[in-house]
Amino acid sequence: MPGEGRAHPGWHTVKRELLSFESHCHLILSRRSCTVSASETSAAPFGPAPDPRRWLALVALCLSMLVLSFDTTILNVALPTMAEKTGATTGDMQWIIDSYTVVFAAAMLPAGLLGDRFGRRLMLIAGLVVFLAGSVMGSLVDTPGAVIAARTVMGLGGAFVMPLALSVIPSLFGPAERPKAVAVTSTAMALGMPLGPIIGGALLKNFWWGSVFLVNIPLVALAIVACVLLLPETRDPAAPRVRTSSTFFAAAGLGSLVYGIIEAPGRGWGDPRVVAALAAGAVLLAALVLRERSVERPMLDTELLRQRGFLWNAVAATLVSFILTGMVFVLPSYLQSTLGYDAFGTGLRLLPMMGGLMVAARLAPSLVAKAGPRPVVSAGLLVLAAGGFLGATTSAADGYGMIALWLAVAGAGLGLSVVPSMNGALGALPRERAGSGSGLLQTLRQTGAAVGVAVL
């Protein structure tokens, strides 16, 4: 949008093109179901015989996933107000977004392995407790640095919640009911995404900006109680062990890379601090790859990148994450600061993108069945590029109608590209490597999201 200047940050991830979530779950669940031993299953409160409580347990999982989805979008409408009240700079706002994403991407790898070894229910509850602590902290602080710290804590908790909430489903449901359980869980996540900005806008209209953190607390607390009372414990003692060195390389490398990109516009690309950060990020990430290649059972299975089917689709999914987070990064502040809408109006005016995404995501499977995944993904990226071009040539004088048009077009491009690319990447994996492959894919997508916020 020429002439409007650089906007303050808005949405992050969203990790996350959530409408591809259901197909992603099926592959993870097929792996997890093989790791639940007979003794564990019989010891759990949910045996093979149908138990009505298993659906109540599913409610606990849905609450956990809803909180993650809700939180990824509710913050976007609060950022312009937050910047005004706390004196946060554009760089501060970027770190409020990327602190969550960087920690989420780095911690998700060891989180799943810790759940396998020490108990998925235990680690899921621990993740929810950490997320709750971050939400409480975010509702009480009043400085940009403290908000960044709160978001970091929330990212750490969220990294445990997402993979482990999925991993307990096989112990609750048999093969016949499992697809329905996955569909219910993915629906909960999909509902949280469009509701976030609307509810966030309504909160900001009546309360202070910290209320977007405070609203998480009752949902998370309810999810914790439900998990304690209803979920069985499962573990896989044979899972690969967590390596501190790999976790450090992932977190420090990605953090250094994002720091360099965020600081470059203000300091200049030749500034020694920027150059050092970018170089350190490259060295640390290279060390991560070398370290993982040297062990028998890696946390990050980079050998999968040699498979062309997985690589092509993983690159496409990462590119979509990069574009999505970059686009929605500037939208809330543009709508509020340039066009003068309030927070609630901003939330409502972001819905065309969600509508386009949801409609296209529903159409994508049938299109893939007829034409194959690669043409559909390519077409989706072209539609997304067209939406981006329309957005880049839209000015404030064109009014919201033009904005709604290109938002819907961009959303359609996202819906067409993200579902087939995710399915294609996961479908290219051998069954026995579904867990490690999904971890690698999610790490790449989260990295793309973090870099997208930093660059744009």
Tab-separated table of C-alpha atoms in Angstrom:
chain	number	residue	atom	x	y	z
A	1	MET	CA	0.000	0.000	0.000
A	2	PRO	CA	2.119	2.820	-1.225
A	3	GLY	CA	2.338	6.067	0.624
A	4	GLU	CA	1.113	4.673	3.914
A	5	GLY	CA	4.538	4.062	5.454
A	6	ARG	CA	5.608	1.159	7.554
A	7	ALA	CA	2.781	-0.067	9.750
A	8	HIS	CA	3.084	-1.454	13.244
A	9	PRO	CA	2.910	-5.218	13.724
A	10	GLY	CA	-0.313	-7.183	13.819
A	11	TRP	CA	-1.011	-10.860	13.598
A	12	HIS	CA	1.560	-13.593	13.880
A	13	THR	CA	1.323	-17.081	12.565
A	14	VAL	CA	-0.857	-18.378	12.472
A	15	LYS	CA	1.363	-21.064	12.884
A	16	ARG	CA	-0.647	-21.232	11.129
A	17	GLU	CA	-3.107	-21.976	8.260
A	18	LEU	CA	-5.204	-24.074	10.600
A	19	LEU	CA	-7.517	-25.560	8.004
A	20	SER	CA	-4.750	-27.978	7.016
A	21	PHE	CA	-4.685	-29.177	10.584
A	22	GLU	CA	-6.947	-32.210	10.224
A	23	SER	CA	-4.881	-33.952	7.579
A	24	HIS	CA	-1.757	-33.186	9.600
A	25	CYS	CA	-3.339	-34.829	12.640
A	26	HIS	CA	-4.072	-38.123	10.912
A	27	LEU	CA	-0.394	-38.809	10.213
A	28	ILE	CA	0.697	-37.846	13.712
A	29	LEU	CA	-2.028	-39.977	15.235
A	30	SER	CA	-1.095	-43.013	13.162
A	31	ARG	CA	2.373	-42.808	14.665
A	32	ARG	CA	1.239	-42.088	18.193
A	33	SER	CA	-1.261	-44.942	18.183
A	34	CYS	CA	1.604	-47.345	17.607
A	35	THR	CA	3.492	-46.058	20.658
A	36	VAL	CA	0.749	-46.596	23.237
A	37	SER	CA	1.493	-49.929	24.846
A	38	ALA	CA	-1.164	-52.436	25.794
A	39	SER	CA	-0.409	-51.969	29.463
A	40	GLU	CA	-0.822	-48.222	29.168
A	41	THR	CA	-4.122	-48.554	27.411
A	42	SER	CA	-5.503	-51.000	29.912
A	43	ALA	CA	-4.308	-48.846	32.771
A	44	ALA	CA	-5.951	-45.766	31.392
A	45	PRO	CA	-9.497	-44.903	32.446
A	46	PHE	CA	-10.590	-45.331	28.832
A	47	GLY	CA	-10.414	-48.951	27.685
A	48	PRO	CA	-11.547	-50.449	24.415
A	49	ALA	CA	-15.177	-50.421	25.579
A	50	PRO	CA	-16.992	-47.178	24.743
A	51	ASP	CA	-16.951	-44.732	27.635
A	52	PRO	CA	-19.058	-41.557	27.482
A	53	ARG	CA	-16.305	-39.676	29.309
A	54	ARG	CA	-14.017	-39.888	26.301
A	55	TRP	CA	-16.043	-37.132	24.633
A	56	LEU	CA	-15.723	-35.002	27.752
A	57	ALA	CA	-11.991	-35.626	27.566
A	58	LEU	CA	-12.094	-34.442	23.970
A	59	VAL	CA	-13.606	-31.202	25.238
A	60	ALA	CA	-10.446	-30.721	27.314
A	61	LEU	CA	-8.309	-31.166	24.211
A	62	CYS	CA	-10.527	-28.815	22.212
A	63	LEU	CA	-10.220	-26.149	24.897
A	64	SER	CA	-6.439	-26.515	24.785
A	65	MET	CA	-6.303	-26.104	21.013
A	66	LEU	CA	-8.924	-23.339	21.013
A	67	VAL	CA	-6.784	-21.278	23.372
A	68	LEU	CA	-3.789	-21.515	21.020
A	69	SER	CA	-5.855	-20.608	17.971
A	70	PHE	CA	-7.668	-17.835	19.821
A	71	ASP	CA	-4.468	-16.304	21.115
A	72	THR	CA	-2.757	-16.219	17.727
A	73	THR	CA	-5.340	-13.759	16.395
A	74	ILE	CA	-6.754	-11.904	19.392
A	75	LEU	CA	-3.530	-9.954	19.916
A	76	ASN	CA	-3.490	-8.404	16.453
A	77	VAL	CA	-6.090	-5.720	17.100
A	78	ALA	CA	-4.476	-4.791	20.423
A	79	LEU	CA	-1.005	-4.045	19.086
A	80	PRO	CA	-1.678	-0.493	17.813
A	81	THR	CA	-3.290	0.437	21.140
A	82	MET	CA	-0.502	-1.314	23.013
A	83	ALA	CA	2.108	0.677	21.093
A	84	GLU	CA	0.334	3.935	21.917
A	85	LYS	CA	-0.073	3.189	25.633
A	86	THR	CA	3.360	1.684	26.296
A	87	GLY	CA	5.477	3.705	23.871
A	88	ALA	CA	6.543	0.560	22.046
A	89	THR	CA	8.528	0.974	18.837
A	90	THR	CA	8.021	-0.982	15.639
A	91	GLY	CA	10.926	-3.206	16.669
A	92	ASP	CA	9.269	-3.832	20.039
A	93	MET	CA	6.054	-4.826	18.315
A	94	GLN	CA	7.945	-7.185	16.037
A	95	TRP	CA	9.505	-8.877	19.034
A	96	ILE	CA	6.131	-9.184	20.758
A	97	ILE	CA	5.135	-11.300	17.775
A	98	ASP	CA	8.408	-13.096	17.085
A	99	SER	CA	9.310	-13.884	20.694
A	100	TYR	CA	6.327	-16.239	20.744
A	101	THR	CA	7.030	-17.700	17.318
A	102	VAL	CA	10.767	-18.253	17.787
A	103	VAL	CA	10.324	-19.993	21.139
A	104	PHE	CA	7.393	-22.014	19.800
A	105	ALA	CA	9.430	-23.231	16.820
A	106	ALA	CA	12.494	-24.105	18.893
A	107	ALA	CA	10.676	-25.743	21.812
A	108	MET	CA	8.197	-27.817	19.808
A	109	LEU	CA	10.913	-30.342	18.892
A	110	PRO	CA	11.924	-31.262	22.456
A	111	ALA	CA	8.364	-30.822	23.783
A	112	GLY	CA	7.000	-33.805	21.883
A	113	LEU	CA	9.946	-35.978	22.921
A	114	LEU	CA	9.591	-34.977	26.578
A	115	GLY	CA	5.936	-35.975	26.408
A	116	ASP	CA	6.844	-39.332	24.897
A	117	ARG	CA	9.358	-40.071	27.654
A	118	PHE	CA	7.784	-38.586	30.795
A	119	GLY	CA	4.076	-38.701	30.001
A	120	ARG	CA	2.042	-36.820	27.422
A	121	ARG	CA	-0.741	-35.907	29.835
A	122	LEU	CA	1.779	-34.596	32.370
A	123	MET	CA	3.642	-32.490	29.824
A	124	LEU	CA	0.397	-31.211	28.270
A	125	ILE	CA	-0.793	-29.991	31.655
A	126	ALA	CA	2.625	-28.468	32.307
A	127	GLY	CA	2.418	-26.623	28.984
A	128	LEU	CA	-1.019	-25.265	29.855
A	129	VAL	CA	0.246	-24.101	33.257
A	130	VAL	CA	3.165	-22.282	31.608
A	131	PHE	CA	0.806	-20.728	29.040
A	132	LEU	CA	-1.492	-19.639	31.885
A	133	ALA	CA	1.431	-18.035	33.721
A	134	GLY	CA	2.391	-16.115	30.583
A	135	SER	CA	-1.197	-14.912	30.124
A	136	VAL	CA	-1.391	-13.696	33.729
A	137	MET	CA	1.939	-11.934	33.312
A	138	GLY	CA	0.799	-10.282	30.074
A	139	SER	CA	-2.347	-8.922	31.723
A	140	LEU	CA	-0.356	-7.253	34.514
A	141	VAL	CA	2.637	-5.673	32.760
A	142	ASP	CA	2.833	-2.204	31.219
A	143	THR	CA	6.162	-2.038	29.369
A	144	PRO	CA	7.155	-3.453	25.953
A	145	GLY	CA	9.977	-5.533	27.424
A	146	ALA	CA	7.667	-7.160	29.944
A	147	VAL	CA	5.104	-7.934	27.235
A	148	ILE	CA	7.842	-9.591	25.163
A	149	ALA	CA	8.815	-11.668	28.199
A	150	ALA	CA	5.194	-12.711	28.727
A	151	ARG	CA	4.867	-13.720	25.089
A	152	THR	CA	8.057	-15.760	25.369
A	153	VAL	CA	6.589	-17.688	28.294
A	154	MET	CA	3.363	-18.243	26.356
A	155	GLY	CA	5.311	-19.512	23.348
A	156	LEU	CA	7.093	-22.049	25.533
A	157	GLY	CA	3.803	-23.314	26.928
A	158	GLY	CA	2.150	-23.392	23.516
A	159	ALA	CA	4.974	-25.514	22.111
A	160	PHE	CA	3.976	-28.264	24.551
A	161	VAL	CA	0.227	-27.942	24.075
A	162	MET	CA	-0.083	-28.380	20.309
A	163	PRO	CA	1.787	-31.671	19.704
A	164	LEU	CA	0.786	-33.300	22.992
A	165	ALA	CA	-2.918	-32.502	22.740
A	166	LEU	CA	-2.924	-34.540	19.530
A	167	SER	CA	-0.833	-37.372	20.882
A	168	VAL	CA	-3.356	-38.494	23.522
A	169	ILE	CA	-6.241	-38.953	21.083
A	170	PRO	CA	-5.324	-42.566	20.166
A	171	SER	CA	-5.663	-43.591	23.812
A	172	LEU	CA	-9.175	-42.149	23.917
A	173	PHE	CA	-10.653	-43.263	20.605
A	174	GLY	CA	-10.478	-46.358	18.468
A	175	PRO	CA	-9.882	-46.290	14.708
A	176	ALA	CA	-13.595	-45.950	13.938
A	177	GLU	CA	-14.124	-42.852	16.102
A	178	ARG	CA	-10.719	-41.253	15.689
A	179	PRO	CA	-11.492	-39.328	12.441
A	180	LYS	CA	-14.521	-37.747	14.097
A	181	ALA	CA	-12.435	-36.769	17.119
A	182	VAL	CA	-9.816	-35.196	14.868
A	183	ALA	CA	-12.518	-33.307	12.965
A	184	VAL	CA	-13.945	-31.906	16.208
A	185	THR	CA	-10.491	-30.825	17.378
A	186	SER	CA	-9.620	-29.149	14.091
A	187	THR	CA	-12.990	-27.374	14.078
A	188	ALA	CA	-12.227	-25.927	17.511
A	189	MET	CA	-8.954	-24.532	16.195
A	190	ALA	CA	-10.578	-23.154	13.057
A	191	LEU	CA	-13.265	-21.395	15.104
A	192	GLY	CA	-10.719	-19.688	17.329
A	193	MET	CA	-8.960	-17.964	14.451
A	194	PRO	CA	-11.808	-15.693	13.206
A	195	LEU	CA	-13.264	-15.213	16.685
A	196	GLY	CA	-9.992	-13.856	18.066
A	197	PRO	CA	-9.939	-10.412	16.408
A	198	ILE	CA	-13.673	-9.885	16.887
A	199	ILE	CA	-13.605	-10.643	20.604
A	200	GLY	CA	-10.312	-8.799	20.963
A	201	GLY	CA	-11.836	-5.723	19.361
A	202	ALA	CA	-14.868	-5.923	21.639
A	203	LEU	CA	-12.622	-6.177	24.696
A	204	LEU	CA	-10.556	-3.165	23.647
A	205	LYS	CA	-13.709	-1.155	23.107
A	206	ASN	CA	-14.645	-1.579	26.774
A	207	PHE	CA	-11.444	-2.471	28.648
A	208	TRP	CA	-7.691	-1.881	28.615
A	209	TRP	CA	-5.343	-3.631	26.202
A	210	GLY	CA	-4.234	-6.191	28.793
A	211	SER	CA	-7.701	-7.745	28.656
A	212	VAL	CA	-6.676	-9.659	25.516
A	213	PHE	CA	-4.327	-11.636	27.775
A	214	LEU	CA	-6.759	-11.833	30.673
A	215	VAL	CA	-9.457	-13.517	28.595
A	216	ASN	CA	-7.185	-16.554	28.137
A	217	ILE	CA	-7.087	-17.295	31.848
A	218	PRO	CA	-10.539	-18.882	32.437
A	219	LEU	CA	-10.259	-20.967	29.255
A	220	VAL	CA	-6.804	-22.269	30.154
A	221	ALA	CA	-7.781	-22.925	33.764
A	222	LEU	CA	-10.810	-24.914	32.625
A	223	ALA	CA	-8.661	-26.880	30.177
A	224	ILE	CA	-6.173	-27.724	32.955
A	225	VAL	CA	-8.905	-29.020	35.262
A	226	ALA	CA	-10.453	-31.068	32.459
A	227	CYS	CA	-7.088	-32.584	31.497
A	228	VAL	CA	-6.326	-33.512	35.121
A	229	LEU	CA	-9.686	-35.216	35.599
A	230	LEU	CA	-10.296	-36.821	32.229
A	231	LEU	CA	-7.140	-37.595	30.267
A	232	PRO	CA	-5.216	-40.886	30.517
A	233	GLU	CA	-1.445	-40.974	30.778
A	234	THR	CA	0.595	-42.445	27.910
A	235	ARG	CA	4.300	-42.506	27.134
A	236	ASP	CA	6.856	-44.044	24.786
A	237	PRO	CA	10.116	-44.813	26.631
A	238	ALA	CA	11.795	-45.723	23.330
A	239	ALA	CA	11.443	-42.190	21.918
A	240	PRO	CA	14.639	-40.310	20.935
A	241	ARG	CA	16.153	-38.433	23.842
A	242	VAL	CA	16.118	-34.637	24.000
A	243	ARG	CA	19.514	-33.130	23.185
A	244	THR	CA	20.268	-29.838	24.899
A	245	SER	CA	22.783	-28.861	22.230
A	246	SER	CA	20.257	-29.191	19.394
A	247	THR	CA	17.624	-27.244	21.320
A	248	PHE	CA	20.152	-24.471	22.008
A	249	PHE	CA	21.302	-24.316	18.373
A	250	ALA	CA	17.680	-24.072	17.163
A	251	ALA	CA	16.621	-21.335	19.607
A	252	ALA	CA	19.812	-19.275	19.441
A	253	GLY	CA	20.204	-19.622	15.678
A	254	LEU	CA	16.643	-18.634	14.839
A	255	GLY	CA	16.668	-15.857	17.445
A	256	SER	CA	19.911	-14.384	16.073
A	257	LEU	CA	18.635	-14.512	12.507
A	258	VAL	CA	15.361	-12.791	13.393
A	259	TYR	CA	17.179	-10.182	15.511
A	260	GLY	CA	19.453	-9.267	12.606
A	261	ILE	CA	16.544	-8.899	10.184
A	262	ILE	CA	14.515	-6.785	12.633
A	263	GLU	CA	17.425	-4.453	13.437
A	264	ALA	CA	18.680	-4.063	9.844
A	265	PRO	CA	16.172	-1.398	8.649
A	266	GLY	CA	17.075	0.959	11.505
A	267	ARG	CA	20.793	0.277	11.815
A	268	GLY	CA	21.603	-0.591	8.210
A	269	TRP	CA	22.525	-3.958	6.722
A	270	GLY	CA	26.231	-3.171	7.078
A	271	ASP	CA	26.059	-2.382	10.788
A	272	PRO	CA	28.463	-4.636	12.740
A	273	ARG	CA	25.740	-5.743	15.147
A	274	VAL	CA	23.417	-6.729	12.299
A	275	VAL	CA	26.156	-8.550	10.403
A	276	ALA	CA	27.249	-10.378	13.556
A	277	ALA	CA	23.686	-11.441	14.356
A	278	LEU	CA	23.021	-12.744	10.841
A	279	ALA	CA	26.362	-14.556	10.741
A	280	ALA	CA	25.797	-16.084	14.169
A	281	GLY	CA	22.334	-17.235	13.126
A	282	ALA	CA	23.706	-18.915	10.004
A	283	VAL	CA	26.517	-20.630	11.932
A	284	LEU	CA	24.230	-21.860	14.716
A	285	LEU	CA	21.613	-23.225	12.308
A	286	ALA	CA	24.348	-24.953	10.307
A	287	ALA	CA	25.631	-26.456	13.556
A	288	LEU	CA	22.105	-27.704	14.274
A	289	VAL	CA	21.931	-29.488	10.916
A	290	LEU	CA	25.396	-31.036	11.339
A	291	ARG	CA	24.616	-32.131	14.886
A	292	GLU	CA	21.356	-33.788	13.891
A	293	ARG	CA	22.964	-35.581	10.952
A	294	SER	CA	25.583	-37.110	13.241
A	295	VAL	CA	23.154	-38.961	15.527
A	296	GLU	CA	21.221	-42.157	14.895
A	297	ARG	CA	17.788	-40.862	15.971
A	298	PRO	CA	17.689	-37.110	15.288
A	299	MET	CA	15.223	-34.655	16.767
A	300	LEU	CA	15.198	-32.788	13.445
A	301	ASP	CA	15.233	-35.276	10.567
A	302	THR	CA	16.902	-33.138	7.883
A	303	GLU	CA	17.488	-36.195	5.674
A	304	LEU	CA	13.825	-35.905	4.688
A	305	LEU	CA	14.742	-32.817	2.663
A	306	ARG	CA	16.365	-35.162	0.157
A	307	GLN	CA	12.899	-36.419	-0.796
A	308	ARG	CA	11.698	-34.164	-3.596
A	309	GLY	CA	8.010	-34.591	-2.837
A	310	PHE	CA	8.476	-33.549	0.764
A	311	LEU	CA	10.933	-30.763	-0.057
A	312	TRP	CA	8.798	-29.065	-2.726
A	313	ASN	CA	5.667	-29.054	-0.583
A	314	ALA	CA	7.558	-28.030	2.562
A	315	VAL	CA	9.035	-25.038	0.734
A	316	ALA	CA	5.556	-24.061	-0.495
A	317	ALA	CA	4.063	-24.379	3.006
A	318	THR	CA	6.908	-22.322	4.478
A	319	LEU	CA	6.463	-19.651	1.806
A	320	VAL	CA	2.751	-19.451	2.603
A	321	SER	CA	3.561	-18.973	6.302
A	322	PHE	CA	6.025	-16.238	5.390
A	323	ILE	CA	3.486	-14.395	3.211
A	324	LEU	CA	0.534	-14.852	5.555
A	325	THR	CA	2.298	-13.499	8.618
A	326	GLY	CA	3.846	-10.684	6.618
A	327	MET	CA	0.481	-9.607	5.204
A	328	VAL	CA	-1.460	-9.667	8.431
A	329	PHE	CA	1.474	-8.068	10.212
A	330	VAL	CA	0.570	-4.617	8.870
A	331	LEU	CA	-3.193	-4.870	8.405
A	332	PRO	CA	-4.525	-4.016	11.888
A	333	SER	CA	-2.420	-0.880	12.243
A	334	TYR	CA	-3.199	0.150	8.663
A	335	LEU	CA	-6.931	-0.178	9.266
A	336	GLN	CA	-6.741	1.657	12.591
A	337	SER	CA	-4.020	4.254	12.045
A	338	THR	CA	-4.599	5.099	8.380
A	339	LEU	CA	-8.297	4.409	7.805
A	340	GLY	CA	-9.440	5.314	11.320
A	341	TYR	CA	-11.367	2.180	12.309
A	342	ASP	CA	-11.575	1.202	15.961
A	343	ALA	CA	-10.323	-2.131	17.266
A	344	PHE	CA	-13.679	-3.899	16.988
A	345	GLY	CA	-14.234	-2.588	13.466
A	346	THR	CA	-10.754	-3.752	12.533
A	347	GLY	CA	-11.547	-7.274	13.707
A	348	LEU	CA	-14.694	-7.380	11.601
A	349	ARG	CA	-12.929	-6.012	8.530
A	350	LEU	CA	-10.338	-8.778	8.623
A	351	LEU	CA	-13.016	-11.414	8.075
A	352	PRO	CA	-12.928	-11.368	4.224
A	353	MET	CA	-9.483	-12.960	4.338
A	354	MET	CA	-10.739	-15.664	6.681
A	355	GLY	CA	-13.792	-16.210	4.508
A	356	GLY	CA	-11.714	-16.582	1.360
A	357	LEU	CA	-9.343	-18.948	3.132
A	358	MET	CA	-12.118	-21.164	4.489
A	359	VAL	CA	-13.996	-21.403	1.187
A	360	ALA	CA	-10.866	-22.187	-0.823
A	361	ALA	CA	-9.659	-24.707	1.748
A	362	ARG	CA	-12.959	-26.562	1.419
A	363	LEU	CA	-12.596	-26.667	-2.371
A	364	ALA	CA	-8.926	-27.632	-2.411
A	365	PRO	CA	-9.291	-31.399	-1.756
A	366	SER	CA	-11.659	-31.916	-4.691
A	367	LEU	CA	-9.402	-29.863	-6.961
A	368	VAL	CA	-6.395	-31.917	-5.895
A	369	ALA	CA	-8.294	-35.125	-6.631
A	370	LYS	CA	-8.911	-33.934	-10.188
A	371	ALA	CA	-5.669	-32.127	-11.070
A	372	GLY	CA	-3.083	-33.267	-8.523
A	373	PRO	CA	-1.470	-31.259	-5.713
A	374	ARG	CA	1.256	-29.394	-7.584
A	375	PRO	CA	-1.038	-27.516	-10.038
A	376	VAL	CA	-3.387	-26.565	-7.204
A	377	VAL	CA	-0.550	-25.323	-4.984
A	378	SER	CA	0.946	-23.370	-7.889
A	379	ALA	CA	-2.438	-21.840	-8.700
A	380	GLY	CA	-2.924	-20.923	-5.050
A	381	LEU	CA	0.424	-19.150	-4.925
A	382	LEU	CA	-0.461	-17.229	-8.093
A	383	VAL	CA	-3.820	-16.182	-6.617
A	384	LEU	CA	-2.019	-15.165	-3.433
A	385	ALA	CA	0.444	-13.104	-5.472
A	386	ALA	CA	-2.478	-11.443	-7.272
A	387	GLY	CA	-4.036	-10.530	-3.933
A	388	GLY	CA	-0.723	-9.134	-2.748
A	389	PHE	CA	-0.383	-7.061	-5.919
A	390	LEU	CA	-3.880	-5.624	-5.455
A	391	GLY	CA	-3.018	-4.796	-1.854
A	392	ALA	CA	0.236	-3.111	-2.852
A	393	THR	CA	-1.586	-0.878	-5.350
A	394	THR	CA	-4.458	0.022	-3.001
A	395	SER	CA	-4.461	3.449	-1.370
A	396	ALA	CA	-6.503	4.873	1.471
A	397	ALA	CA	-8.615	6.803	-1.048
A	398	ASP	CA	-9.886	3.544	-2.579
A	399	GLY	CA	-11.946	2.767	0.515
A	400	TYR	CA	-12.567	-0.466	2.346
A	401	GLY	CA	-14.348	-2.146	-0.573
A	402	MET	CA	-11.077	-2.529	-2.461
A	403	ILE	CA	-9.356	-3.760	0.681
A	404	ALA	CA	-12.059	-6.378	1.235
A	405	LEU	CA	-11.612	-7.546	-2.365
A	406	TRP	CA	-7.888	-8.150	-2.160
A	407	LEU	CA	-8.184	-9.652	1.308
A	408	ALA	CA	-10.668	-12.203	-0.031
A	409	VAL	CA	-8.441	-12.943	-3.041
A	410	ALA	CA	-5.386	-13.378	-0.831
A	411	GLY	CA	-7.347	-15.595	1.546
A	412	ALA	CA	-8.452	-17.767	-1.367
A	413	GLY	CA	-4.840	-18.130	-2.470
A	414	LEU	CA	-3.856	-19.162	1.033
A	415	GLY	CA	-6.634	-21.731	1.214
A	416	LEU	CA	-5.735	-23.251	-2.148
A	417	SER	CA	-2.034	-23.520	-1.393
A	418	VAL	CA	-1.701	-24.387	2.270
A	419	VAL	CA	-3.904	-27.490	2.436
A	420	PRO	CA	-2.422	-29.311	-0.597
A	421	SER	CA	1.136	-28.332	0.329
A	422	MET	CA	0.739	-29.620	3.882
A	423	ASN	CA	-0.965	-32.793	2.715
A	424	GLY	CA	1.621	-33.281	-0.020
A	425	ALA	CA	4.541	-32.888	2.369
A	426	LEU	CA	3.097	-35.210	4.993
A	427	GLY	CA	1.842	-37.663	2.389
A	428	ALA	CA	5.374	-38.028	0.999
A	429	LEU	CA	6.624	-39.321	4.353
A	430	PRO	CA	7.032	-43.003	5.180
A	431	ARG	CA	4.657	-43.996	7.977
A	432	GLU	CA	7.514	-44.701	10.377
A	433	ARG	CA	8.880	-41.170	9.856
A	434	ALA	CA	5.581	-39.308	10.108
A	435	GLY	CA	6.411	-37.943	13.560
A	436	SER	CA	9.873	-36.629	12.725
A	437	GLY	CA	8.684	-35.337	9.349
A	438	SER	CA	5.765	-33.421	10.824
A	439	GLY	CA	8.136	-31.918	13.403
A	440	LEU	CA	10.502	-30.769	10.657
A	441	LEU	CA	7.628	-29.335	8.624
A	442	GLN	CA	6.202	-27.403	11.564
A	443	THR	CA	9.658	-26.066	12.430
A	444	LEU	CA	10.129	-24.815	8.865
A	445	ARG	CA	6.696	-23.175	8.854
A	446	GLN	CA	7.264	-21.463	12.192
A	447	THR	CA	10.629	-20.241	10.950
A	448	GLY	CA	8.945	-18.838	7.846
A	449	ALA	CA	6.387	-17.084	10.040
A	450	ALA	CA	9.056	-15.517	12.248
A	451	VAL	CA	11.117	-14.314	9.292
A	452	GLY	CA	7.973	-13.019	7.557
A	453	VAL	CA	7.210	-10.745	10.503
A	454	ALA	CA	10.817	-9.576	10.695
A	455	VAL	CA	11.155	-8.846	6.966
A	456	LEU	CA	7.805	-7.199	6.311
